[in-house]
Short mmCIF file of C-alpha atoms in Angstrom, two decimals:
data_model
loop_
_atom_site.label_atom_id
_atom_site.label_comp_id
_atom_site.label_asym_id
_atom_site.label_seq_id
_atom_site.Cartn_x
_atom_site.Cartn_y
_atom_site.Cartn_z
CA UNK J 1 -2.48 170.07 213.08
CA UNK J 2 -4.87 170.76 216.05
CA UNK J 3 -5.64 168.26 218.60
CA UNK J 4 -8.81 167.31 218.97
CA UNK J 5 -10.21 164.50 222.20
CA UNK J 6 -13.32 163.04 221.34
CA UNK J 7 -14.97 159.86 222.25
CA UNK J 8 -13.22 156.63 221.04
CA UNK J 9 -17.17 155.60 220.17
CA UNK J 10 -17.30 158.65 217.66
CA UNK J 11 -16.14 158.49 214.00
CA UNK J 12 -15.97 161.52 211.73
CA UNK J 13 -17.76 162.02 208.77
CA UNK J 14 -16.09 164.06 205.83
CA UNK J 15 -19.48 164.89 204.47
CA UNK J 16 -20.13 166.73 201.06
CA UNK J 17 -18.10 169.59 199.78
CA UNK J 18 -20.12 172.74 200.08
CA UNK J 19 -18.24 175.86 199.62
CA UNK J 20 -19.81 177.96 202.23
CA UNK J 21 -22.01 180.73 199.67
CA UNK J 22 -23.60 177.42 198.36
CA UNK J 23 -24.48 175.99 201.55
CA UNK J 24 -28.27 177.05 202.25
CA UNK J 25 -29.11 176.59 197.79
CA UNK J 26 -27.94 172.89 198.30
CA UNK J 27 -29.43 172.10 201.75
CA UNK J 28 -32.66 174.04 200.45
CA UNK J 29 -32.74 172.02 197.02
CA UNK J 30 -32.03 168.64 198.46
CA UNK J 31 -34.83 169.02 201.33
CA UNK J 32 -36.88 170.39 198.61
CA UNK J 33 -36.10 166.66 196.50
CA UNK J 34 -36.53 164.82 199.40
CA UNK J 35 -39.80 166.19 200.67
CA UNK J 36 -40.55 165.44 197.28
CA UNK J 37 -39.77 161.85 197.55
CA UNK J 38 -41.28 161.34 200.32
CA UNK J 39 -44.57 163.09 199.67
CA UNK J 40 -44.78 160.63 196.64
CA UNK J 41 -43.75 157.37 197.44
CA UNK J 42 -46.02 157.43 200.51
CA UNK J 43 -48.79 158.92 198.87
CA UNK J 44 -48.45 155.94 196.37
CA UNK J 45 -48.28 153.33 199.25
CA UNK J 46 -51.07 154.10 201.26
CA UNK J 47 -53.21 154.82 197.96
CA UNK J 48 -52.83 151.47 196.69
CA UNK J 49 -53.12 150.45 200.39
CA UNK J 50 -56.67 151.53 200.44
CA UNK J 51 -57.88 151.01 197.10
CA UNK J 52 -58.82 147.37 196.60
CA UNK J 53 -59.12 147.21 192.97
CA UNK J 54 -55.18 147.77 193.14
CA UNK J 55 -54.75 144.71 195.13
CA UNK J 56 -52.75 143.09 192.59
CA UNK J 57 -49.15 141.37 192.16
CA UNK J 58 -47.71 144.40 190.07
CA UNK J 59 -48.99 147.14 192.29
CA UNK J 60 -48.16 145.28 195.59
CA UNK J 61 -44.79 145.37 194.30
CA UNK J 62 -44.50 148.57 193.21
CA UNK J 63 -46.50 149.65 196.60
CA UNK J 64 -43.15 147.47 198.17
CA UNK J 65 -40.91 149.57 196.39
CA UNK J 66 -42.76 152.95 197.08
CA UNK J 67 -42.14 151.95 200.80
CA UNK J 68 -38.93 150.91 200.59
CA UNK J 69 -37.78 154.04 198.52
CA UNK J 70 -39.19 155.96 201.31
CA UNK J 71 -37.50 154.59 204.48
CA UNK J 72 -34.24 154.19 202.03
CA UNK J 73 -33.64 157.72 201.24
CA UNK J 74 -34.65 157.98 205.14
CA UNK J 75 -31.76 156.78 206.64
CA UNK J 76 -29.30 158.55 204.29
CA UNK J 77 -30.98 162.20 203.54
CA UNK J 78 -31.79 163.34 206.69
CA UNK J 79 -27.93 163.11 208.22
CA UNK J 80 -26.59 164.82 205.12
CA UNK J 81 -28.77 167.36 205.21
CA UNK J 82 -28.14 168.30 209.05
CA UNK J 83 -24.14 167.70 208.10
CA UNK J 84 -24.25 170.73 205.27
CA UNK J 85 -25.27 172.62 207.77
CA UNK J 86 -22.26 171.11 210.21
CA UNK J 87 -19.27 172.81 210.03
CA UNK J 88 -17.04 170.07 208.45
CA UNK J 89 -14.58 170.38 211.83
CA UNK J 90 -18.19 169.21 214.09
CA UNK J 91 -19.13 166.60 212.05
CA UNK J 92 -19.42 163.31 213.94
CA UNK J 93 -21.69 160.40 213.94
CA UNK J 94 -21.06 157.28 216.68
CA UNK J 95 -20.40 153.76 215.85
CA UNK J 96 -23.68 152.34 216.35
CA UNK J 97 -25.86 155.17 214.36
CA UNK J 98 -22.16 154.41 211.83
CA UNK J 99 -22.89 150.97 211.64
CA UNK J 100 -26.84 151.25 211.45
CA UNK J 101 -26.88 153.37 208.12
CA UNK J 102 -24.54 150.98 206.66
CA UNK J 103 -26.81 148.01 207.23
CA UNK J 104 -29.93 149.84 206.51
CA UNK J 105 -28.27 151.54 203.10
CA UNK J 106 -27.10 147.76 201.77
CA UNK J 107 -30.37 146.35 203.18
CA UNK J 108 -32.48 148.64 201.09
CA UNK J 109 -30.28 148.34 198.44
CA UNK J 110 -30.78 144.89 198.13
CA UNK J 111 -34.44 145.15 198.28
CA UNK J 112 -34.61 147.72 195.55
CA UNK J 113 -32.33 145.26 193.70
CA UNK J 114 -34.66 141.93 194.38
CA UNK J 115 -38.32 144.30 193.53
CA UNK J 116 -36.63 144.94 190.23
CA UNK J 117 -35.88 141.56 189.35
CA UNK J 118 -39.09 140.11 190.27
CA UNK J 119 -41.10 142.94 188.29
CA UNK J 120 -39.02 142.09 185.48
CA UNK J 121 -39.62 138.49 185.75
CA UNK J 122 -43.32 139.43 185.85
CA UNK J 123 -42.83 141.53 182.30
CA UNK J 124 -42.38 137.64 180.70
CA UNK J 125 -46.24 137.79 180.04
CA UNK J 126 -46.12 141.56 178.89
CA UNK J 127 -48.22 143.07 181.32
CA UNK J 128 -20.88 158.08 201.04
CA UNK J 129 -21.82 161.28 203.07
CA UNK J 130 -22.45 158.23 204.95
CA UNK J 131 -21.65 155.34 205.92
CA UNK J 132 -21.32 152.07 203.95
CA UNK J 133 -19.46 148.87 204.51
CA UNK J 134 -16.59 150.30 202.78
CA UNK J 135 -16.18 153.07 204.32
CA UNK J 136 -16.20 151.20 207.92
CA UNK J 137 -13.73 148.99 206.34
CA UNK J 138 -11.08 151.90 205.70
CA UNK J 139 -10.60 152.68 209.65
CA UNK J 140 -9.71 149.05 210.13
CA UNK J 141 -6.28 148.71 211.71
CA UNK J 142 -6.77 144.36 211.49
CA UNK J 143 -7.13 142.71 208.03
CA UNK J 144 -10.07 143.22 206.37
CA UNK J 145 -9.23 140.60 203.80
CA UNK J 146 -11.89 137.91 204.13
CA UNK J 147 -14.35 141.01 204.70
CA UNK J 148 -13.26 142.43 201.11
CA UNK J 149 -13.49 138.70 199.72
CA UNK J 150 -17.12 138.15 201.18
CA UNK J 151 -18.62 141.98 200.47
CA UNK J 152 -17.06 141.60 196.62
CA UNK J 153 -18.42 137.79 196.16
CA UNK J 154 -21.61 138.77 197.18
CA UNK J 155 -21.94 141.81 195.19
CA UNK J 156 -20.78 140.04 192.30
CA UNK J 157 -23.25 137.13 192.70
CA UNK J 158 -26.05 139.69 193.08
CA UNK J 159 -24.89 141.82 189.97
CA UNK J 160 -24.74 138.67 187.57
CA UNK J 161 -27.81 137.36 189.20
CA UNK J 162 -29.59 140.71 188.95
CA UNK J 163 -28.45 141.28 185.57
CA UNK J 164 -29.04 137.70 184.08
CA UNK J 165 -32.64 137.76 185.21
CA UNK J 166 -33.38 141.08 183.79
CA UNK J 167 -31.41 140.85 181.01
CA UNK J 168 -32.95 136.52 180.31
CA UNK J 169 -36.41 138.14 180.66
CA UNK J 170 -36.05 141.17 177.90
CA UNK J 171 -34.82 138.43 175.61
CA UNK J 172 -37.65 136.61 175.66
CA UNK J 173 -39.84 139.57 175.51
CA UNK J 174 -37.70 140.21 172.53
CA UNK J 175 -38.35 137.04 170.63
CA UNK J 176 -41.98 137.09 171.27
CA UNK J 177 -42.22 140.75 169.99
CA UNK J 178 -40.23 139.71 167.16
CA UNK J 179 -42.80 136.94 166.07
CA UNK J 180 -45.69 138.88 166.98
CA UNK J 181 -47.56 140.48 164.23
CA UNK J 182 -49.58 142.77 166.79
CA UNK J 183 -48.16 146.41 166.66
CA UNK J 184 -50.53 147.08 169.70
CA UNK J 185 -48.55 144.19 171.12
CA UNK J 186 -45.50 145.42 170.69
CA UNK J 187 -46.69 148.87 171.56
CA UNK J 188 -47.51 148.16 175.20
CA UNK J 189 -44.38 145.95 175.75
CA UNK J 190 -42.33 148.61 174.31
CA UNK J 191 -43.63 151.20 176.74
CA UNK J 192 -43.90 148.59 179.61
CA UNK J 193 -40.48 147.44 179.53
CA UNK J 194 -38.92 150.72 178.72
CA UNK J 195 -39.51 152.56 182.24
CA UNK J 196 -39.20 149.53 183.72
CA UNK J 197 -35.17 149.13 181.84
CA UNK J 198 -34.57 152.97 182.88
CA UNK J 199 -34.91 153.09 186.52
CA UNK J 200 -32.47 149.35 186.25
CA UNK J 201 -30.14 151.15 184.36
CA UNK J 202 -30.21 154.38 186.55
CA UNK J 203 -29.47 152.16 189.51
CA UNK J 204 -27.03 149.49 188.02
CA UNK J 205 -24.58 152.29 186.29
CA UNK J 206 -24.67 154.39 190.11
CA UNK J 207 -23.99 151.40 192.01
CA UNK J 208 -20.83 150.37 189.53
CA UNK J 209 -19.49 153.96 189.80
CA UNK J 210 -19.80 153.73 193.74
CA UNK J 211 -18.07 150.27 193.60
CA UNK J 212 -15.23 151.20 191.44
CA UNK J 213 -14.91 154.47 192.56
CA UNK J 214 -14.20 153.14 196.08
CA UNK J 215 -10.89 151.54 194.93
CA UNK J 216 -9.80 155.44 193.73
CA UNK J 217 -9.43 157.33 196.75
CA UNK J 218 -8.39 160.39 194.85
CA UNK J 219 -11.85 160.37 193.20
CA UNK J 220 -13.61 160.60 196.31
CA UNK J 221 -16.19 163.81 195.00
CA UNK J 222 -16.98 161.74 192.28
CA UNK J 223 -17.96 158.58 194.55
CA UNK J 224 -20.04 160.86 196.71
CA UNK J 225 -22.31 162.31 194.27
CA UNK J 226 -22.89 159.12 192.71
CA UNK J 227 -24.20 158.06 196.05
CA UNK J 228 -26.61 160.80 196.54
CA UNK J 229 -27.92 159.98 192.64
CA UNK J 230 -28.11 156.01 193.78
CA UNK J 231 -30.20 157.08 196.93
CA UNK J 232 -32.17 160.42 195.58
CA UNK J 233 -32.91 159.61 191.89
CA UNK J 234 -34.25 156.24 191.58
CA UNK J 235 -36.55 157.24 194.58
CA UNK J 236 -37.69 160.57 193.19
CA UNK J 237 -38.53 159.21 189.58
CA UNK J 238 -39.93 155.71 190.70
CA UNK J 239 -43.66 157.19 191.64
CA UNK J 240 -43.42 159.38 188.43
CA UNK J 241 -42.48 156.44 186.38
CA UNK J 242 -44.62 153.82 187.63
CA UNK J 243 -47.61 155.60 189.09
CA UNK J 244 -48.06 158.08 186.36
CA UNK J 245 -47.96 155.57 183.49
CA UNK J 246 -50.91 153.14 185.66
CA UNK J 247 -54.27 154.20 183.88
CA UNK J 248 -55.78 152.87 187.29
CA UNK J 249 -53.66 154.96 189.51
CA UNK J 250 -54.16 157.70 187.22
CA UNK J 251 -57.78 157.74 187.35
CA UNK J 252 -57.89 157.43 191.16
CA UNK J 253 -55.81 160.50 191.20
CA UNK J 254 -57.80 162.58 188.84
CA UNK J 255 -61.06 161.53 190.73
CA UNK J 256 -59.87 161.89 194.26
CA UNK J 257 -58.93 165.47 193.05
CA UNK J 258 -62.23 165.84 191.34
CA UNK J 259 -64.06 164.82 194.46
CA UNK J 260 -62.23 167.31 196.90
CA UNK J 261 -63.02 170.30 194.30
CA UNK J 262 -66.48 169.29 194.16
CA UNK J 263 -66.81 169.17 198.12
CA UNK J 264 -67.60 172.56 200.36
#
């Protein structure tokens, strides 16, 4: 083994597994993604930002979760992409930038989490290439014990409580489908609910796989690019999914482009 003397204040990152003729296709692709995201998500924010007949409780939450998809996939992407570019031997991060993505990655986490649960509450009237508390909790040399028993309560409480919410509201939405006799009803509610129930799903199976997938050490790839989908897919397909299906967002967009093709 080499020795190495670093700074006490710097940890060291594994970082994704790139074998070295794949590096530049994966860095390209994922900048490519998260340009992307970004490009979307903030061009979905401001525009309901600015247009006032959008100033309602649906598309000020989904204009919440455009912005908080953006400055999510923020504090992750950016590292990892300057890390597949890091020879794995370089790659380093300090304790405080450590410590900052962890926060910020559970604290957008939990917003995406809460956004969900109220739009799905509103449906009732059918209209670790970085860091993460886990990870910090590994270099530990005290016990981490009532930090494990805290970080697990409070995931569980938020799972059953995220969960139970969603899963209370499509019930109901259920039973009055059931005993509605309007097809065009049941037509809208279907194709409400439905992208609404895929982008939950997306996020709730990639956020158990990162949780369990912690506890197997030898699985480690596996956890990783579950992370990347929890952090790059819900964020990429959120403005598609939401904004595309709005016929008032969609008609902003087609006339905004109408209006600069029509101008010198």
């Amino acid at each position: 083994m080499e020795n190495h003397t670093f700074s006490m204040d710097l940890l060291k990152l594994e970082g994704v597994k790139v074998i070295y003729q794949s590096t530049y296709p994966a860095f390209i692709l994922l900048l490519i993604i998260y340009i992307f995201t970004m490009v979307a998500n903030i061009g979905l924010t401001v525009l309901i930002c600015m247009e006032r007949s959008l100033h309602h409780p649906m598309y000020i939450l989904l204009c919440n979760m455009s912005f908080n998809d953006a400055l999510s996939i923020t504090t992750i992407i950016p590292r990892v992409l300057f890390d597949i570019l890091t020879p794995r031997s370089d790659r380093y991060i300090t304790y405080n930038e450590c410590f900052t993505q962890a926060f910020l990655g559970h604290w957008f986490g939990s917003n995406f989490h809460t956004i969900l649960m109220i739009m799905a509450f509103d449906r009732s009237e059918i209209i670790n290439p970085w860091c993460d508390n886990a990870s910090l909790f590994k270099l530990s040399c005290e016990s981490v014990l009532i930090n494990n028993i805290y970080g697990l309560f409070f995931t569980t409480i938020f799972f059953i409580a995220s969960m139970g919410s969603v899963a209370l509201t499509y019930i109901r939405i259920t039973m009055v489908c059931v005993r509605s006799k309007s097809k065009s009803l049941n037509s809208k509610a279907l194709h409400t609910c439905f992208t609404h129930l895929a982008v939950y799903l997306i996020m709730l199976m990639t956020g158990f796989i990162i949780v369990f997938l912690h506890r197997y050490p030898e699985w480690s790839d596996h956890r990783k690019l579950a992370s990347i989908m929890f952090y790059v897919v819900p964020p990429a397909l959120n403005p598609i999914i939401y904004g595309l299906q709005s016929k008032d967002i969609r008609k902003l967009v087609v006339n905004i482009s109408h209006c600069k093709k029509v101008s010198p």
